[in-house]
XYZ file of C-alpha atoms in Angstrom:
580
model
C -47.477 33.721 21.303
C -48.352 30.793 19.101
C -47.738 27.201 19.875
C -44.310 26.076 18.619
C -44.814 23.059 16.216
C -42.251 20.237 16.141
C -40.205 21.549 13.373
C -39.895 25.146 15.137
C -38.473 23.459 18.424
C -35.841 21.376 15.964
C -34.489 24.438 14.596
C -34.579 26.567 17.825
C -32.078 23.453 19.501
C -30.377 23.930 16.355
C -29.588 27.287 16.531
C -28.624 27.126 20.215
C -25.986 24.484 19.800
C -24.553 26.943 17.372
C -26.211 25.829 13.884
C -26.136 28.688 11.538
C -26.564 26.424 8.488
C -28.772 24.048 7.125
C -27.261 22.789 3.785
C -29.932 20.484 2.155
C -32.600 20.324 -0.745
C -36.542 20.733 -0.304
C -38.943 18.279 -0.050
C -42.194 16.692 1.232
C -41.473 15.424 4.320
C -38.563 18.469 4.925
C -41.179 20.955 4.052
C -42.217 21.664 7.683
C -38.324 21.629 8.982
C -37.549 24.026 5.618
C -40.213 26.585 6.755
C -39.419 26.905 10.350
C -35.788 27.197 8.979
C -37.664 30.783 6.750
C -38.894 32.085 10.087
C -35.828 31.518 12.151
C -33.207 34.932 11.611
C -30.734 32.667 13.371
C -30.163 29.999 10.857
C -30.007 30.174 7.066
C -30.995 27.158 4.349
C -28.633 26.550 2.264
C -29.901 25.362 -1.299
C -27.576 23.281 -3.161
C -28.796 21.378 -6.225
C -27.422 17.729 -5.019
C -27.910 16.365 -1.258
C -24.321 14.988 -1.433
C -23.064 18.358 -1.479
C -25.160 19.355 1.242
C -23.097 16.969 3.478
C -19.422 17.465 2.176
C -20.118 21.081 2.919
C -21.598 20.763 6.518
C -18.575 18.731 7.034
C -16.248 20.930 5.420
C -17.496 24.036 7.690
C -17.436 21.818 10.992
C -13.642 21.480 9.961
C -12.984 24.747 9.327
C -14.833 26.028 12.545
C -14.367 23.197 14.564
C -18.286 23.804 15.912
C -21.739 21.781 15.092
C -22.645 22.243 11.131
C -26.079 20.135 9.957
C -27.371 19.168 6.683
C -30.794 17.661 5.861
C -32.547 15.075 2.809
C -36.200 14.399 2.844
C -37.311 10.805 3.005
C -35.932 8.109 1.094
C -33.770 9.250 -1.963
C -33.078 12.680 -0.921
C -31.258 11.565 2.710
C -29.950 8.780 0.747
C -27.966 11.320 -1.114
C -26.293 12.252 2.062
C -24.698 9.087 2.787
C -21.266 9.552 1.024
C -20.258 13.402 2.155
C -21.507 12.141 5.952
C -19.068 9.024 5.467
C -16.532 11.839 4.985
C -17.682 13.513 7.449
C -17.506 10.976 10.094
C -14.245 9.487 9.219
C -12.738 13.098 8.900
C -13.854 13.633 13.004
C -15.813 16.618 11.853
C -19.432 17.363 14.042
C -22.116 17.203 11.994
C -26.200 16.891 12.407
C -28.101 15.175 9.707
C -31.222 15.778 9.698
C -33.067 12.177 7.555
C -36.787 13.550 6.830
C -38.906 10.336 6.860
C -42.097 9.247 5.561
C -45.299 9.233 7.395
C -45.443 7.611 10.496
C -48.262 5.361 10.416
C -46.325 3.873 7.358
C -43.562 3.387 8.035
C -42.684 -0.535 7.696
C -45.708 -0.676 5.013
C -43.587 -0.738 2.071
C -45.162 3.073 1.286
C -43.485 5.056 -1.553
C -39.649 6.119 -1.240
C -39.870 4.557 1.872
C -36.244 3.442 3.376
C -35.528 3.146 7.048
C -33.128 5.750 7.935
C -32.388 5.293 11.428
C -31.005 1.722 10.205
C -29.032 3.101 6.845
C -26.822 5.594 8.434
C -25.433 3.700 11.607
C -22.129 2.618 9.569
C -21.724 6.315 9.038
C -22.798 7.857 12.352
C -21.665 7.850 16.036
C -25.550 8.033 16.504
C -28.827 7.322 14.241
C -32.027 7.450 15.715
C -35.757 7.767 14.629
C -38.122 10.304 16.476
C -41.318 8.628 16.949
C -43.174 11.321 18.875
C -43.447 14.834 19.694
C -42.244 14.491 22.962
C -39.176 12.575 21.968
C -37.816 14.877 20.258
C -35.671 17.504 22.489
C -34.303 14.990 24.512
C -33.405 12.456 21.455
C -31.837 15.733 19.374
C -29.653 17.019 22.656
C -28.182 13.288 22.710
C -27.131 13.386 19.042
C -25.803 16.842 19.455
C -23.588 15.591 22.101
C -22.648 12.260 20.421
C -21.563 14.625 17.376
C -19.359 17.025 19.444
C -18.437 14.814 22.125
C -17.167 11.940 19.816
C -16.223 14.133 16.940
C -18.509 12.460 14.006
C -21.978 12.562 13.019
C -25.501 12.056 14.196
C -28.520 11.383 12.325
C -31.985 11.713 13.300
C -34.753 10.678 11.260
C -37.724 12.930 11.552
C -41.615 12.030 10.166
C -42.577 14.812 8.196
C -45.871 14.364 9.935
C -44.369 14.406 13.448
C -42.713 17.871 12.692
C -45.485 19.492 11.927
C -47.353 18.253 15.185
C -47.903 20.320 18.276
C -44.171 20.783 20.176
C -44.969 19.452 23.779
C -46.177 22.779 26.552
C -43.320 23.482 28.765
C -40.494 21.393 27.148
C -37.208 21.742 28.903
C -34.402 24.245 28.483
C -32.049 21.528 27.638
C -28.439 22.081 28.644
C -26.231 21.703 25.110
C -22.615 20.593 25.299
C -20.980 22.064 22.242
C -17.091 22.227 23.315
C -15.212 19.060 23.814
C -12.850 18.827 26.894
C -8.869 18.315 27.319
C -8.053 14.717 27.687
C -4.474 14.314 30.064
C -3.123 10.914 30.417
C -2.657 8.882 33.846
C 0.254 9.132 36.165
C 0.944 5.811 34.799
C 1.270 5.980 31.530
C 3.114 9.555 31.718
C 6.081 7.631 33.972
C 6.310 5.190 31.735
C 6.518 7.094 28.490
C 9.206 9.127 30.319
C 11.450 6.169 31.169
C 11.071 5.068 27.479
C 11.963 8.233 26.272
C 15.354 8.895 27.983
C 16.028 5.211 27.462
C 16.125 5.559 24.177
C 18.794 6.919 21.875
C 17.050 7.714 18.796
C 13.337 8.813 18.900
C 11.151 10.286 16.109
C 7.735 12.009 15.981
C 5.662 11.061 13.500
C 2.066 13.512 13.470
C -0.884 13.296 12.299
C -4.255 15.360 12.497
C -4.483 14.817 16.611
C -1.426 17.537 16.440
C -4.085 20.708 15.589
C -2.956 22.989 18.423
C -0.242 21.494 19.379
C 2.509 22.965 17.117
C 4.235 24.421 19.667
C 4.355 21.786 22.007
C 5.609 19.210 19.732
C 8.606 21.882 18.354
C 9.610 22.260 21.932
C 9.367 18.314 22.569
C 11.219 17.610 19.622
C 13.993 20.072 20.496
C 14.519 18.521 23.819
C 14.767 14.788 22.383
C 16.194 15.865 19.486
C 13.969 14.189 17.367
C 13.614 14.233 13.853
C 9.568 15.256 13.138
C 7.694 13.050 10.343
C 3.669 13.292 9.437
C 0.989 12.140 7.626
C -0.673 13.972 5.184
C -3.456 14.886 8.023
C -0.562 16.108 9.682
C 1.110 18.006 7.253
C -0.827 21.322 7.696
C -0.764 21.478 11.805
C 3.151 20.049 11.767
C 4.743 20.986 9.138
C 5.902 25.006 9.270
C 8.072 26.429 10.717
C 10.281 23.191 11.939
C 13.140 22.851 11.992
C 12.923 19.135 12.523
C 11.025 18.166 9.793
C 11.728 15.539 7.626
C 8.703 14.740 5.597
C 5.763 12.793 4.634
C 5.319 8.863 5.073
C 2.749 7.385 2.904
C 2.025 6.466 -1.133
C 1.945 10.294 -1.573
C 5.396 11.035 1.082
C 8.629 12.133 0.416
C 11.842 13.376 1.868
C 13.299 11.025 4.797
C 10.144 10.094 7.178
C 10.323 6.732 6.163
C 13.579 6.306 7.189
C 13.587 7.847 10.353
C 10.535 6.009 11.585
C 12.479 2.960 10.580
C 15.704 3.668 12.171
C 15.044 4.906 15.169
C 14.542 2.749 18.743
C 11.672 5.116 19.843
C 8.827 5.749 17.273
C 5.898 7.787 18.635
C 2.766 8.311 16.800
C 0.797 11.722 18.014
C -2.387 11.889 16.955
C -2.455 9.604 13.871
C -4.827 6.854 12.947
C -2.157 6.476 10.110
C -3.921 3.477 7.915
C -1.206 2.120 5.593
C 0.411 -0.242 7.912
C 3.337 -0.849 5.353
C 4.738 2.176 5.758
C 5.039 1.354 9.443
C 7.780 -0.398 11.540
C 7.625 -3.829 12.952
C 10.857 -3.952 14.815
C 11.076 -0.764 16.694
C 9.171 -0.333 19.940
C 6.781 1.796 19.256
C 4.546 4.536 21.489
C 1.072 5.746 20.380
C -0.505 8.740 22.100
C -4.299 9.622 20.670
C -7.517 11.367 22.552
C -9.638 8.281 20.840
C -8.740 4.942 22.832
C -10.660 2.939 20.129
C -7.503 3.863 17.682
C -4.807 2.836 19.909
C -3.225 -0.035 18.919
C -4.816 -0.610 15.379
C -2.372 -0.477 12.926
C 0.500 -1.514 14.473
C 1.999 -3.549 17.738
C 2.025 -1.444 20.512
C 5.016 -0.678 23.386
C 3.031 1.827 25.444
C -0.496 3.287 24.352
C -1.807 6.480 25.946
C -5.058 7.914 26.117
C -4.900 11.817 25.963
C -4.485 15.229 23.959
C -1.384 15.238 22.454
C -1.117 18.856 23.727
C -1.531 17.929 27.419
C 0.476 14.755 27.052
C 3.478 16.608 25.841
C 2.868 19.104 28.592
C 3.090 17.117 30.976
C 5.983 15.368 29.308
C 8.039 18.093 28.648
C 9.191 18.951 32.005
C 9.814 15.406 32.988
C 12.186 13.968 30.462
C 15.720 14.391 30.404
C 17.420 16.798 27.380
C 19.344 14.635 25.120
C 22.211 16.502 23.497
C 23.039 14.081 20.910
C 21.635 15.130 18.172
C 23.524 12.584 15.307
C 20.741 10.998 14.732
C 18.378 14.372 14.134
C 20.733 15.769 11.833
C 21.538 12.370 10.036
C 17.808 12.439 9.164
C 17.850 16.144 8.370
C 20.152 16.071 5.305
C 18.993 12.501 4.001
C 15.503 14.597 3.736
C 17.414 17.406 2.266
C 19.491 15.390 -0.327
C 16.404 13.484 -1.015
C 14.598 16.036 -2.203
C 17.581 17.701 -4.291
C 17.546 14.437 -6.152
C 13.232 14.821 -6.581
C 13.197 18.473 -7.930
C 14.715 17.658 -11.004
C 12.091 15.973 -12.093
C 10.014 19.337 -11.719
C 12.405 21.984 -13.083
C 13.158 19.755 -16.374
C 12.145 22.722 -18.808
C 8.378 22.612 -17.076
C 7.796 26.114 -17.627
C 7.552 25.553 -21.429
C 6.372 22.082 -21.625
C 2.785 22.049 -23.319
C -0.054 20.390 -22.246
C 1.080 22.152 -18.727
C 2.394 20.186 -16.134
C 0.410 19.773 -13.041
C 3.117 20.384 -10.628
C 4.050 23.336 -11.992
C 0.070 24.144 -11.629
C 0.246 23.149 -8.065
C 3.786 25.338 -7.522
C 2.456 28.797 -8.981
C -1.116 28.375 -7.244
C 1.023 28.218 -4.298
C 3.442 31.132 -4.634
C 0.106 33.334 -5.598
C -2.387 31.907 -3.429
C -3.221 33.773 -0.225
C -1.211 33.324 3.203
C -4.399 32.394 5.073
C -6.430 30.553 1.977
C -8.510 27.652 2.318
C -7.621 24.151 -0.316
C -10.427 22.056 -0.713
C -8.771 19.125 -2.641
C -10.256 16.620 -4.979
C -9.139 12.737 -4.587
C -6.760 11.627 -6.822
C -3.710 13.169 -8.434
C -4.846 16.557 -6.793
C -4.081 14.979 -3.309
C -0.281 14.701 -4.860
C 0.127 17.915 -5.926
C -1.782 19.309 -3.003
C 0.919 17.253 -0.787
C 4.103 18.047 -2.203
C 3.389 21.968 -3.463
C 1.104 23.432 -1.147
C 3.230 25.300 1.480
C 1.596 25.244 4.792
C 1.963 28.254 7.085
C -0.100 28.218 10.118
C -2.739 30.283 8.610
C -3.849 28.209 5.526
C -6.267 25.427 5.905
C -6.046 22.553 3.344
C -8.966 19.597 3.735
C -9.646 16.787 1.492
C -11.517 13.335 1.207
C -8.384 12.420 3.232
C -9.552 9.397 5.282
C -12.763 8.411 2.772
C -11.148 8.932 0.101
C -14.310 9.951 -2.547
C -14.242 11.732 -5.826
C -15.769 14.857 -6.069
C -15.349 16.596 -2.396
C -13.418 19.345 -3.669
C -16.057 21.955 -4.609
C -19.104 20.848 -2.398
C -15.868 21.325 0.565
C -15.170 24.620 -1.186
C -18.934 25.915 -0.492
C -19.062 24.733 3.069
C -15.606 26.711 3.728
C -16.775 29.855 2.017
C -20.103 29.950 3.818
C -18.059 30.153 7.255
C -16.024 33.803 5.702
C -16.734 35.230 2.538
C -13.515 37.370 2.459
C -11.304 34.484 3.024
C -10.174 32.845 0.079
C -11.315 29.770 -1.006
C -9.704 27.374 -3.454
C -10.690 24.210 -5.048
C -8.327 22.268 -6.499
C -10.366 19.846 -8.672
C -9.922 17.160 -11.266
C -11.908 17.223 -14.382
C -13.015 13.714 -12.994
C -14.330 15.063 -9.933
C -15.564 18.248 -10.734
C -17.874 16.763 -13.856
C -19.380 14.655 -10.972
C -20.882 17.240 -9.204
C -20.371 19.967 -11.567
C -24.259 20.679 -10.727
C -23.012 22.452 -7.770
C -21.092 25.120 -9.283
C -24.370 26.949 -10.045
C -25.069 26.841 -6.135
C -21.494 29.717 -6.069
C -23.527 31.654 -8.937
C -26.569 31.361 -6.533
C -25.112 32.517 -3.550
C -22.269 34.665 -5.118
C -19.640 32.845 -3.066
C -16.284 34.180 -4.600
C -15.292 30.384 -4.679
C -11.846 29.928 -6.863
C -12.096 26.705 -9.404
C -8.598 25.621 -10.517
C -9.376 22.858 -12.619
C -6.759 20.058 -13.337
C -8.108 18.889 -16.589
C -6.268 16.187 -18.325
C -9.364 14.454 -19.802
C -8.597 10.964 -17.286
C -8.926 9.640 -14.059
C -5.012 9.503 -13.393
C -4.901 7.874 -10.226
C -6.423 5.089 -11.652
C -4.762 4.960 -13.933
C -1.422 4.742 -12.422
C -3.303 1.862 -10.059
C -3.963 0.300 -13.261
C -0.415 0.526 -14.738
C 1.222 -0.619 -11.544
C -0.949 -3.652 -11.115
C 0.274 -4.701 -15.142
C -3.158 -3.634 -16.300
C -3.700 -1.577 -19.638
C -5.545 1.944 -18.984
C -9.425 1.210 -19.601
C -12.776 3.573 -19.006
C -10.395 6.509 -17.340
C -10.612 8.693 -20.471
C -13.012 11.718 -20.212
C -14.482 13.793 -23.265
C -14.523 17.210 -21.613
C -16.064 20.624 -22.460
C -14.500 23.724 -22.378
C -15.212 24.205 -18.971
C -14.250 27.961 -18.963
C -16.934 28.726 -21.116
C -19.157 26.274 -18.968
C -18.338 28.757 -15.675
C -19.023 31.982 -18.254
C -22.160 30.252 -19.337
C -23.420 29.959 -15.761
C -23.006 33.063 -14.605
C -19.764 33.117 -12.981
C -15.717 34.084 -14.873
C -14.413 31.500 -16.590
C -10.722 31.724 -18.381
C -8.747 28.394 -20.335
C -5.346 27.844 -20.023
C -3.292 26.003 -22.667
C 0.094 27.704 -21.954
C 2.482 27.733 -19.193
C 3.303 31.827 -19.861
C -0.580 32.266 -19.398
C -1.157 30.386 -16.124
C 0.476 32.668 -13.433
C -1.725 35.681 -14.896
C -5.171 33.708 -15.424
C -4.711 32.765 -11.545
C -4.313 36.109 -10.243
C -7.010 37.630 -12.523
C -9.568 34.399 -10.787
C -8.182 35.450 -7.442
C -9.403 39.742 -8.062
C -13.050 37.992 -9.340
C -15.011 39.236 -6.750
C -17.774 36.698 -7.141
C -17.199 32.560 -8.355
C -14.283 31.868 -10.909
C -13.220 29.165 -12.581
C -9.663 28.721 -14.549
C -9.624 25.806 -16.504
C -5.964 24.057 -17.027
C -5.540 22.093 -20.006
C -2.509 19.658 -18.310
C -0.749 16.850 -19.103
C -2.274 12.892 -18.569
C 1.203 11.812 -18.820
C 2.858 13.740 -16.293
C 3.195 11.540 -13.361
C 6.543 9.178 -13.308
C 6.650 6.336 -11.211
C 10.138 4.308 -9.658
C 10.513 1.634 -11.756
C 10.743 -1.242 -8.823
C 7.020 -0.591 -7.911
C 5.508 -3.662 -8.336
C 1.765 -4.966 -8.852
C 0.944 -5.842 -5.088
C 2.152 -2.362 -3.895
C -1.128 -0.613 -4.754
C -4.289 -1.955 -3.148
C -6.688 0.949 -3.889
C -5.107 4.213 -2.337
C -2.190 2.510 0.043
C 0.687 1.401 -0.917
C 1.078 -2.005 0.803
C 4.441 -3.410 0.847
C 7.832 -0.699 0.098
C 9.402 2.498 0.936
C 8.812 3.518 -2.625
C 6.548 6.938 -3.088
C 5.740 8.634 -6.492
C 8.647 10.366 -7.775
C 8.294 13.730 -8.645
C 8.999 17.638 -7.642
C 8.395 19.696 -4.156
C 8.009 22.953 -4.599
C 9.179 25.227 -1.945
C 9.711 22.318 0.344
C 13.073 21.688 -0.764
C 13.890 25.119 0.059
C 12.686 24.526 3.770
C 14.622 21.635 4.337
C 18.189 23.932 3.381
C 16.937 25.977 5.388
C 16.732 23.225 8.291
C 19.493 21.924 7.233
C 21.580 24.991 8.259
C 21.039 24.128 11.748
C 23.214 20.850 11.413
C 26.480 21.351 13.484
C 29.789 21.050 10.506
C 32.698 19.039 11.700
């Protein structure tokens, strides 16, 4: 048997902590991982035509799978190219290996062409960035970033020589031992009493969920029904949380609605599961607050803390549930149930206002048919931006679908490199991107990697020629609308042009058709939706210092608009409140 070089041992640890993907573009100093990557039948290379991609879609799969995905650069530019999708990655908790190809060794700190030092770049970005000097480094340096990306939930990045991986591997390197499943986390006896005692002191507690909650739907609908306690979440939260409860009452945040604000405001008892929630204004100051979160370094951040527990929120309602004492007043539960109900009466208007004729289409009513026609078990990749509204107020979760975004980063341009990674994992699941014309210009290089590949990747395209979310930043800070204008293509005929089925839509009567046609495509489609810049209304009291970026800093107020099928869930819940 020949001698394994370098590169062959880095893809054979690969492959046993799981790896079945490298997403990446070739290179110099990649060339020697690239080819042991050709003669490996247990992981592919992925080809994508921008590095950036490569990352949003390693971290896209990790999401979807929850396991190890990798992507890789070669030195200098090309691993620079990573950096944004492995911010993403990182801040979304999602496991991912980065391979950084480097140059030379023997020049590296010689100022030698596209040199950049790696191991130093990335450490913002990474639970773990490290340079391999030598052959015999490298299995026990790679096993540690493995298990600083699984065990910590982020990334790891290790910068690689090209000339070291193509050296000898050392004789008779070790089997190593790969963790690639994180544990369950239970909280102390301590802090289990003393959440109890807070709980049946308290006359009016709420839940309010965030992306910690993946798992734990049950739990928390049991919990809830015990304390009687209305159920609130972030938009993390909303796909874990938000089906099939009765408790719900909404969404907190610049993109929330119904009555989560309220009832994280009036209660006595607020506890945060599983939410590094970042927009501090939306957040009580005068309510004694619990926060219960499997990351210690999160407790306590955004907001004053009663009682902070370190643990799954799974096994910390386990062990809860049993313990505390049933309340059976349930005023304040169904007080907050019909505010969110009447709320969102008063919100739909604004949606069924003759949308079904109005030309150029309006978004929502974009977002509300891709959701009635839309598979129960699809994947949304969302773009940043007004797509993250209409993803948050029409897309109905179920249990079964998945929807991911730039969430926590908050970049343009995720939605379709996300799309790719998601695919990748199940090619007969189907995979949406909702994408603005902003972001999916950005990267629109990438949409040849679906031809490539024939991923059956769906495109709905939100194309109102602007950046609207700036927009709107713009307007609400008293600023006139400047450089957010874009001079698009017919990007139907783009899609048919590369390869892949492309169809425009200019009229409301042809949109519900042109989806489900896109859907049949076997292979990549793309439906381009000419809609309108200008539908978006705002409450009028929103007032310059309310916008900093993405947050809303300093009010209650949220963007008015419709939500979908949501208001029909919360009749539904609203059935379950006791008439005098």
């Amino acid at each position: 048997m020949a001698k394994q070089n370098v590169a062959e041992q880095f893809v054979d640890i690969l492959a046993r902590a799981g790896v079945r993907r490298l997403y990446g573009v070739v290179g110099d100093s990649l060339n020697p991982v690239v080819d042991a990557v050709r003669r490996n039948s247990a992981i592919d290379w992925i080809h994508v035509r921008h590095e950036e991609t490569a990352a949003f879609a390693a971290g896209a799969e990790a999401q979807i799978t929850g396991k190890l995905a990798a992507c890789a650069g070669s030195c200098g530019p090309g691993n620079l190219h990573l950096i944004n999708g492995l911010y993403d990655a990182h801040r979304s908790m999602a496991p991912v290996l980065a391979l950084a190809s480097h140059i030379p060794s023997s020049e590296i700190g010689l100022g030698y062409f596209q040199e950049t030092h790696p191991d130093q770049l990335f450490r913002e970005c990474s639970h773990y960035s490290e340079l391999i000097s030598t052959p015999k480094q490298m299995p026990r340096l790679l096993q540690t970033a493995i298990q600083h990306a699984v065990g910590q939930r982020g990334v790891s990045v290790v910068a690689l020589p090209g000339d070291v991986a193509a050296e000898p591997a050392p004789e008779k390197a070790a089997e190593l031992a790969l963790v690639t499943s994180r544990p369950s986390v239970r909280p102390g006896d301590a802090e289990i009493d003393a959440l109890v005692r807070m709980i049946d002191e308290a006359d009016r507690v709420t839940l309010f969920c965030g992306s910690g909650t993946a798992g734990a739907h049950a739990e928390v609908m049991e919990f809830a029904g015990k304390i009687k306690s209305p159920v609130g979440h972030a938009l993390r939260g909303k796909e874990w949380i938000q089906y099939d409860n009765p408790y719900d009452v909404g969404m907190s945040g610049l993109l929330g609605y119904g009555a989560a604000y309220e009832a994280t405001h009036e209660c006595d008892l607020l506890i945060l599961l599983g939410t590094d929630f970042p927009y501090n204004a939306f957040l009580p100051d005068d309510v004694r607050i619990v926060q219960v979160d499997v990351r210690p370094e999160v407790l306590g951040r955004r907001s004053r803390l009663d009682l902070a527990v370190w643990g799954d929120v799974r096994e910390t309602l386990r062990c809860l549930v049993p313990r505390v004492r049933t309340k059976e007043n349930r005023r304040f539960l169904d007080k907050m149930l019909k505010k969110h109900a009447d709320t969102l009466e008063g919100v739909v208007k604004a949606y069924t206002r003759r949308v079904e004729k109005h030309v150029p289409i309006h978004p929502e009513y974009v977002a509300a048919v891709l959701d009635e026609v839309a598979d129960n078990d699809a994947v949304f990749t969302v773009d940043t931006g007004m797509c993250n509204v209409w993803a948050a107020r029409y897309i109905s979760p179920n249990g079964r679908r998945r929807v991911i975004g730039s969430f926590s980063h908050g970049s343009m341009a995720n939605a379709l490199p996300m799309a790719i990674g998601a695919q990748f994992t199940d090619r007969g699941r189907q995979i949406v991107s909702m994408s603005g014309d902003g972001g999916f210009a950005m990267l629109m290089g990438d949409f040849l990697t679906l031809v490539q590949y024939d991923l059956p990747v769906k495109v709905v395209l939100f194309n109102n020629s602007a950046l609207s979310m700036v927009e709107l930043e713009m307007l609400v800070a008293g600023l006139p609308s400047y450089g957010t204008t874009n001079t698009n293509p017919d990007f139907a005929a783009v899609a048919r042009a590369c390869g892949a089925f492309g169809l425009r839509v200019e009229k409301p009567r042809q949109l519900a058709g042109a989806l489900r046609d896109a859907f049949k495509h076997r292979g990549p489609a793309l439906v381009d939706i000419v809609t309108d810049p200008n539908a978006l209304s705002i409450p009028p009291k929103i007032s310059a210092d309310m916008v900093t970026g993405f947050a809303l800093s300093a009010s209650k107020m949220v963007l008015d608009g419709g939500v979908g099928r949501m208001v029909q869930m919360a009749r539904s819940n609203l059935r379950n409140v006791p008439r005098p």
